[in-house]
Amino acid sequence: MYKILIVDDEMIFRRGIRAMLQKSDFSIGLISEAVDGCEAMQLLAQDNFDIVITDIRMPRMDGLMLCKSIRERGLRPGIIILSGYDDFKYAQTAIQYGVSDYVLKPVSQKKLNEVIRDLIRKREQDEIRPKYKEMDVLVTGLAQALWDLDKDAFRLAGQKAQDRVAGIGEKVGNEILQEIILNTAEKVSGELGEALPGDLFREHAFEENLGLLWDMVSNRKRHGLLETVREHLLANPAMSQEELGSLLGFSPSHFSSIFKEKTGRKFVDYRTEIRMEAAKRQLCIPSRTITQVAAEVGYNDYSHFSSVFKKYYGKTPAQFREERGLGI
């Protein structure tokens, strides 16, 4: 049962709002009235109201001062301002005091119902959302297991987060889980000394994001960026900068700049070096043609591959094979 307080110095307005509320289908247990902010604060000190509907212009204490006083005293009713003054400055100030809605008079039965229904929905969501301390426990558990590279603890921390939002509703639950992921990434970024890409996590579901976080952090912690990149390129020399950056959680431009910052080398130069090492090994395999080798290390243009190879080793791939008695 909701308790609602109507605040306005005009009796006709107060009684009109009361009549609308009585006609609505909300579960209302109490409707009280106050002629200004001072009287409203006295009533708020005596009872816990769920909703305050107030005018702006009133004697002694106006609506904005009432909103400020309510928040300064730590009271948490939902606040709706109804005013005949179409002044954006009032709306801006009202938002600062956590006002749920700002509606111009005259208000219809339909509009009042919509505003109150929306306020109730938001308050119900706030009640089921994890509070700061609980969120901090969930995030810290994930971040610590991730930093320790304890896969079992990380899995259990992820499951605990999912259990917490079970039954809340898919939309709100997913919002909470994404917030947990983003906060975990931010927390671990501080330890790594390197920002993890928050935008990437917005594109995936929670379990996928857990996998991305694990891969990003474990790669960086175990090997450092240079060794991680080397492992991937040795496994697939043809891998593009975009593919590798995405795998490690970077946009292409950010990956290029962070690689230069961390290693002092340009990525394209380092990749070429790895490709040439791979090409040299594969050219020693008699069953491979030079064209096949070129494609496997990332070169679709044979002449370009031959030119780069000669720059590194002083001879073309064909000359390299001829010296070893291998066919072209």
Coordinates of C-alpha atoms in Angstrom, one line a residue:
M1 CA 0.0 0.0 0.0
Y2 CA 1.5 3.3 -1.1
K3 CA 1.5 6.5 0.9
I4 CA 1.3 9.6 -1.1
L5 CA 1.8 13.3 -0.1
I6 CA 0.3 16.1 -2.2
V7 CA 1.9 19.5 -1.6
D8 CA 0.4 22.7 -3.1
D9 CA -0.9 26.0 -1.7
E10 CA -4.0 25.8 -3.9
M11 CA -6.7 23.6 -2.4
I12 CA -8.4 23.1 -5.7
F13 CA -5.2 21.6 -7.1
R14 CA -4.7 19.3 -4.1
R15 CA -8.2 18.0 -4.2
G16 CA -8.0 17.5 -8.0
I17 CA -4.9 15.3 -7.6
R18 CA -6.5 13.5 -4.7
A19 CA -9.6 12.7 -6.8
M20 CA -7.4 11.4 -9.7
L21 CA -5.4 9.2 -7.3
Q22 CA -8.6 7.8 -5.8
K23 CA -9.9 6.9 -9.3
S24 CA -6.6 5.1 -10.2
D25 CA -6.0 1.4 -9.8
F26 CA -2.8 1.9 -7.6
S27 CA -2.7 0.2 -4.2
I28 CA -2.9 3.4 -2.1
G29 CA -3.2 3.2 1.6
L30 CA -2.8 6.9 2.5
I31 CA -3.2 10.3 0.8
S32 CA -2.1 13.3 2.8
E33 CA -2.0 17.0 1.9
A34 CA 0.3 20.0 2.8
V35 CA 0.0 23.7 1.8
D36 CA 3.7 24.3 1.4
G37 CA 7.2 22.8 1.9
C38 CA 7.3 23.5 5.6
E39 CA 4.1 21.6 6.4
A40 CA 5.2 18.8 4.1
M41 CA 8.5 18.4 6.0
Q42 CA 6.5 18.1 9.2
L43 CA 4.4 15.3 7.8
L44 CA 7.4 13.6 6.3
A45 CA 9.0 13.6 9.7
Q46 CA 6.0 11.8 11.1
D47 CA 5.4 9.2 8.4
N48 CA 7.3 7.4 5.6
F49 CA 5.7 8.5 2.3
D50 CA 6.5 6.6 -0.9
I51 CA 5.6 9.4 -3.2
V52 CA 5.6 13.2 -2.9
I53 CA 3.7 15.2 -5.6
T54 CA 4.6 18.9 -5.3
D55 CA 4.1 22.3 -6.9
I56 CA 7.1 24.6 -7.5
R57 CA 5.7 28.0 -6.5
M58 CA 4.6 28.0 -2.8
P59 CA 5.0 30.4 0.2
R60 CA 7.5 29.9 3.0
M61 CA 9.2 26.8 1.3
D62 CA 8.8 26.2 -2.4
G63 CA 9.0 22.9 -4.2
L64 CA 12.7 23.0 -5.0
M65 CA 13.6 23.8 -1.4
L66 CA 11.3 21.0 -0.4
C67 CA 13.1 18.5 -2.7
K68 CA 16.5 19.7 -1.3
S69 CA 15.4 19.3 2.3
I70 CA 14.0 15.8 1.6
R71 CA 17.3 14.6 0.2
E72 CA 19.4 16.4 2.8
R73 CA 17.5 14.6 5.6
G74 CA 18.2 11.2 3.9
L75 CA 14.5 10.6 3.0
R76 CA 13.9 8.5 -0.1
P77 CA 10.4 9.1 -1.4
G78 CA 9.9 9.3 -5.2
I79 CA 9.2 13.0 -6.1
I80 CA 7.0 14.3 -8.9
I81 CA 6.9 18.0 -9.6
L82 CA 3.8 19.4 -11.2
S83 CA 4.1 23.0 -12.2
G84 CA 2.6 25.6 -14.5
Y85 CA 5.9 27.2 -15.1
D86 CA 7.6 25.9 -18.3
D87 CA 11.1 26.8 -17.1
F88 CA 14.0 24.5 -18.0
K89 CA 16.1 25.9 -15.1
Y90 CA 13.5 24.4 -12.7
A91 CA 13.8 21.0 -14.3
Q92 CA 17.6 21.1 -14.2
T93 CA 17.6 21.9 -10.5
A94 CA 14.9 19.3 -9.8
I95 CA 17.1 16.6 -11.5
Q96 CA 19.9 17.5 -9.1
Y97 CA 17.7 16.6 -6.2
G98 CA 16.7 13.2 -7.6
V99 CA 13.2 14.2 -8.8
S100 CA 11.6 11.3 -10.7
D101 CA 9.5 13.5 -13.1
Y102 CA 8.7 17.1 -14.0
V103 CA 5.2 17.6 -15.5
L104 CA 3.5 20.8 -16.6
K105 CA 0.0 21.6 -15.3
P106 CA -2.7 20.9 -16.1
V107 CA -2.1 17.2 -15.8
S108 CA -4.6 14.6 -17.1
Q109 CA -5.6 11.4 -15.3
K110 CA -3.8 9.4 -18.0
K111 CA -0.6 11.4 -17.7
L112 CA -0.6 11.2 -13.8
N113 CA -1.1 7.5 -14.0
E114 CA 1.8 7.1 -16.4
V115 CA 4.2 9.1 -14.3
I116 CA 3.3 7.3 -11.1
R117 CA 3.4 3.9 -12.8
D118 CA 6.9 4.7 -14.1
L119 CA 8.1 5.9 -10.7
I120 CA 6.8 2.8 -9.0
R121 CA 8.5 0.5 -11.6
K122 CA 11.8 2.3 -11.1
R123 CA 11.6 2.1 -7.3
E124 CA 10.8 -1.6 -7.5
Q125 CA 13.9 -2.1 -9.7
D126 CA 16.1 -0.1 -7.3
E127 CA 14.9 -2.3 -4.4
I128 CA 16.0 -5.5 -6.1
R129 CA 19.3 -4.2 -7.5
P130 CA 22.4 -5.0 -5.6
K131 CA 23.5 -2.0 -3.4
Y132 CA 27.0 -0.6 -3.6
K133 CA 28.6 -2.9 -0.9
E134 CA 27.1 -6.0 -2.5
M135 CA 28.2 -4.9 -6.0
D136 CA 31.7 -4.3 -4.6
V137 CA 31.9 -7.8 -3.1
L138 CA 30.8 -9.3 -6.4
V139 CA 33.3 -7.3 -8.4
T140 CA 36.2 -7.8 -6.0
G141 CA 35.6 -11.5 -6.0
L142 CA 35.8 -11.7 -9.8
A143 CA 38.7 -9.3 -10.0
Q144 CA 40.8 -11.1 -7.4
A145 CA 40.2 -14.6 -8.9
L146 CA 41.1 -13.1 -12.3
W147 CA 44.3 -11.5 -11.0
D148 CA 45.3 -14.7 -9.3
L149 CA 44.4 -16.6 -12.5
D150 CA 42.4 -19.0 -10.3
K151 CA 40.0 -20.5 -12.8
D152 CA 37.8 -22.3 -10.3
A153 CA 37.4 -19.3 -8.1
F154 CA 36.7 -17.1 -11.2
R155 CA 34.1 -19.5 -12.4
L156 CA 32.4 -19.6 -8.9
A157 CA 32.5 -15.8 -8.7
G158 CA 30.9 -15.5 -12.1
Q159 CA 28.2 -18.0 -11.1
K160 CA 27.6 -16.1 -7.8
A161 CA 26.9 -12.9 -9.9
Q162 CA 24.5 -14.8 -12.1
D163 CA 22.7 -16.3 -9.1
R164 CA 22.3 -12.8 -7.7
V165 CA 20.3 -11.6 -10.6
A166 CA 18.3 -14.7 -11.2
G167 CA 14.6 -13.9 -11.1
I168 CA 15.1 -10.1 -11.4
G169 CA 14.1 -10.0 -15.0
E170 CA 16.2 -10.4 -18.1
K171 CA 16.6 -6.7 -19.0
V172 CA 17.6 -5.5 -15.6
G173 CA 19.6 -8.6 -14.8
N174 CA 21.7 -8.2 -18.0
E175 CA 22.3 -4.5 -17.1
I176 CA 23.6 -5.5 -13.7
L177 CA 25.8 -8.2 -15.1
Q178 CA 27.3 -5.9 -17.6
E179 CA 28.0 -3.3 -14.9
I180 CA 29.8 -6.1 -12.9
I181 CA 31.9 -6.9 -16.0
L182 CA 32.8 -3.3 -16.7
N183 CA 33.7 -2.6 -13.0
T184 CA 35.8 -5.8 -12.9
A185 CA 37.6 -4.8 -16.1
E186 CA 38.3 -1.3 -14.6
K187 CA 39.6 -2.8 -11.4
V188 CA 41.9 -5.2 -13.1
S189 CA 43.1 -2.5 -15.5
G190 CA 44.5 -0.6 -12.5
E191 CA 46.6 -3.6 -11.6
L192 CA 47.8 -4.2 -15.1
G193 CA 48.6 -0.6 -15.7
E194 CA 46.8 -1.0 -19.0
A195 CA 43.1 -0.1 -19.8
L196 CA 41.0 -3.0 -21.0
P197 CA 38.5 -2.1 -23.8
G198 CA 35.2 -1.4 -22.1
D199 CA 33.3 -1.0 -25.5
L200 CA 34.1 -4.6 -26.4
F201 CA 32.3 -6.0 -23.4
R202 CA 29.1 -4.1 -24.4
E203 CA 28.8 -6.3 -27.5
H204 CA 28.6 -9.7 -25.7
A205 CA 26.7 -11.6 -23.1
F206 CA 28.0 -12.2 -19.6
E207 CA 29.5 -15.6 -20.0
E208 CA 31.2 -14.5 -23.2
N209 CA 32.6 -11.5 -21.4
L210 CA 33.9 -13.7 -18.7
G211 CA 35.9 -15.7 -21.3
L212 CA 37.1 -12.5 -22.9
L213 CA 38.3 -11.1 -19.6
W214 CA 40.1 -14.3 -18.7
D215 CA 41.9 -14.5 -22.0
M216 CA 42.9 -10.8 -22.0
V217 CA 44.3 -10.9 -18.4
S218 CA 45.9 -14.3 -18.5
N219 CA 47.7 -13.5 -21.8
R220 CA 49.0 -10.2 -20.5
K221 CA 50.0 -11.6 -17.1
R222 CA 51.7 -14.8 -18.3
H223 CA 53.6 -13.4 -21.2
G224 CA 53.4 -9.7 -21.6
L225 CA 52.1 -8.2 -24.9
L226 CA 55.1 -9.0 -27.1
E227 CA 55.2 -12.7 -26.2
T228 CA 51.4 -13.0 -26.5
V229 CA 51.5 -11.5 -30.0
R230 CA 54.4 -13.7 -30.9
E231 CA 52.5 -16.9 -29.9
H232 CA 49.5 -16.0 -32.0
L233 CA 51.6 -15.0 -35.0
L234 CA 53.7 -18.2 -34.9
A235 CA 50.4 -20.2 -34.8
N236 CA 49.0 -18.2 -37.7
P237 CA 51.5 -15.9 -39.5
A238 CA 48.7 -14.7 -41.9
M239 CA 46.7 -13.2 -39.1
S240 CA 45.8 -9.5 -39.8
Q241 CA 46.2 -6.7 -37.4
E242 CA 42.5 -6.4 -37.1
E243 CA 42.1 -10.1 -36.2
L244 CA 44.9 -10.1 -33.7
G245 CA 43.7 -6.8 -32.1
S246 CA 40.2 -8.1 -31.7
L247 CA 41.5 -11.4 -30.2
L248 CA 43.4 -9.4 -27.6
G249 CA 40.5 -7.0 -27.0
F250 CA 41.8 -3.9 -28.9
S251 CA 40.5 -1.8 -31.7
P252 CA 42.9 -1.8 -34.7
S253 CA 44.2 1.7 -34.1
H254 CA 44.5 1.3 -30.3
F255 CA 46.3 -2.1 -30.8
S256 CA 48.9 -0.5 -33.1
S257 CA 49.6 2.4 -30.6
I258 CA 49.7 0.2 -27.5
F259 CA 52.0 -2.3 -29.2
K260 CA 54.5 0.5 -30.1
E261 CA 54.2 2.0 -26.6
K262 CA 54.8 -1.4 -24.9
T263 CA 57.5 -2.8 -27.2
G264 CA 59.1 0.2 -28.9
R265 CA 58.4 -1.5 -32.2
K266 CA 55.9 -1.1 -35.0
F267 CA 53.5 -4.0 -35.2
V268 CA 53.7 -4.3 -39.0
D269 CA 57.5 -4.6 -38.8
Y270 CA 57.4 -7.2 -36.0
R271 CA 54.7 -9.2 -37.9
T272 CA 56.9 -9.1 -41.1
E273 CA 59.8 -10.5 -39.1
I274 CA 57.7 -13.4 -37.8
R275 CA 56.3 -14.1 -41.2
M276 CA 59.7 -14.3 -42.7
E277 CA 60.9 -16.7 -40.0
A278 CA 57.9 -18.9 -40.8
A279 CA 58.4 -18.6 -44.5
K280 CA 62.0 -19.7 -44.2
R281 CA 61.0 -22.8 -42.2
Q282 CA 58.2 -23.7 -44.6
L283 CA 60.4 -23.2 -47.7
C284 CA 62.5 -26.0 -46.5
I285 CA 59.6 -28.4 -46.8
P286 CA 59.9 -30.0 -50.3
S287 CA 56.2 -30.6 -50.7
R288 CA 55.3 -26.9 -50.3
T289 CA 55.4 -24.6 -53.3
I290 CA 56.6 -21.0 -53.0
T291 CA 53.1 -19.8 -53.8
Q292 CA 51.6 -21.9 -51.1
V293 CA 54.2 -20.7 -48.5
A294 CA 53.5 -17.1 -49.5
A295 CA 49.8 -17.5 -48.9
E296 CA 50.2 -19.3 -45.6
V297 CA 52.3 -16.5 -44.2
G298 CA 49.9 -13.8 -45.3
Y299 CA 51.0 -12.8 -48.9
N300 CA 48.6 -13.3 -51.8
D301 CA 51.0 -11.4 -54.1
Y302 CA 53.9 -13.6 -55.0
S303 CA 56.1 -10.7 -56.2
H304 CA 55.6 -8.8 -53.0
F305 CA 56.4 -11.8 -50.9
S306 CA 59.6 -12.4 -53.0
S307 CA 60.6 -8.8 -52.6
V308 CA 60.2 -8.8 -48.8
F309 CA 62.0 -12.1 -48.4
K310 CA 64.9 -10.9 -50.4
K311 CA 65.1 -7.8 -48.3
Y312 CA 65.4 -9.9 -45.2
Y313 CA 67.7 -12.7 -46.4
G314 CA 69.5 -11.2 -49.5
K315 CA 68.0 -13.7 -51.9
T316 CA 64.6 -14.6 -53.3
P317 CA 62.6 -17.6 -52.1
A318 CA 63.5 -19.4 -55.4
Q319 CA 67.2 -18.8 -54.8
F320 CA 66.9 -19.9 -51.2
R321 CA 65.4 -23.2 -52.3
E322 CA 67.8 -23.7 -55.2
E323 CA 70.8 -23.4 -52.7
R324 CA 69.2 -26.3 -50.8
G325 CA 68.5 -28.4 -53.8
L326 CA 64.7 -28.0 -53.4
G327 CA 62.3 -27.5 -56.3
I328 CA 60.4 -24.2 -56.8

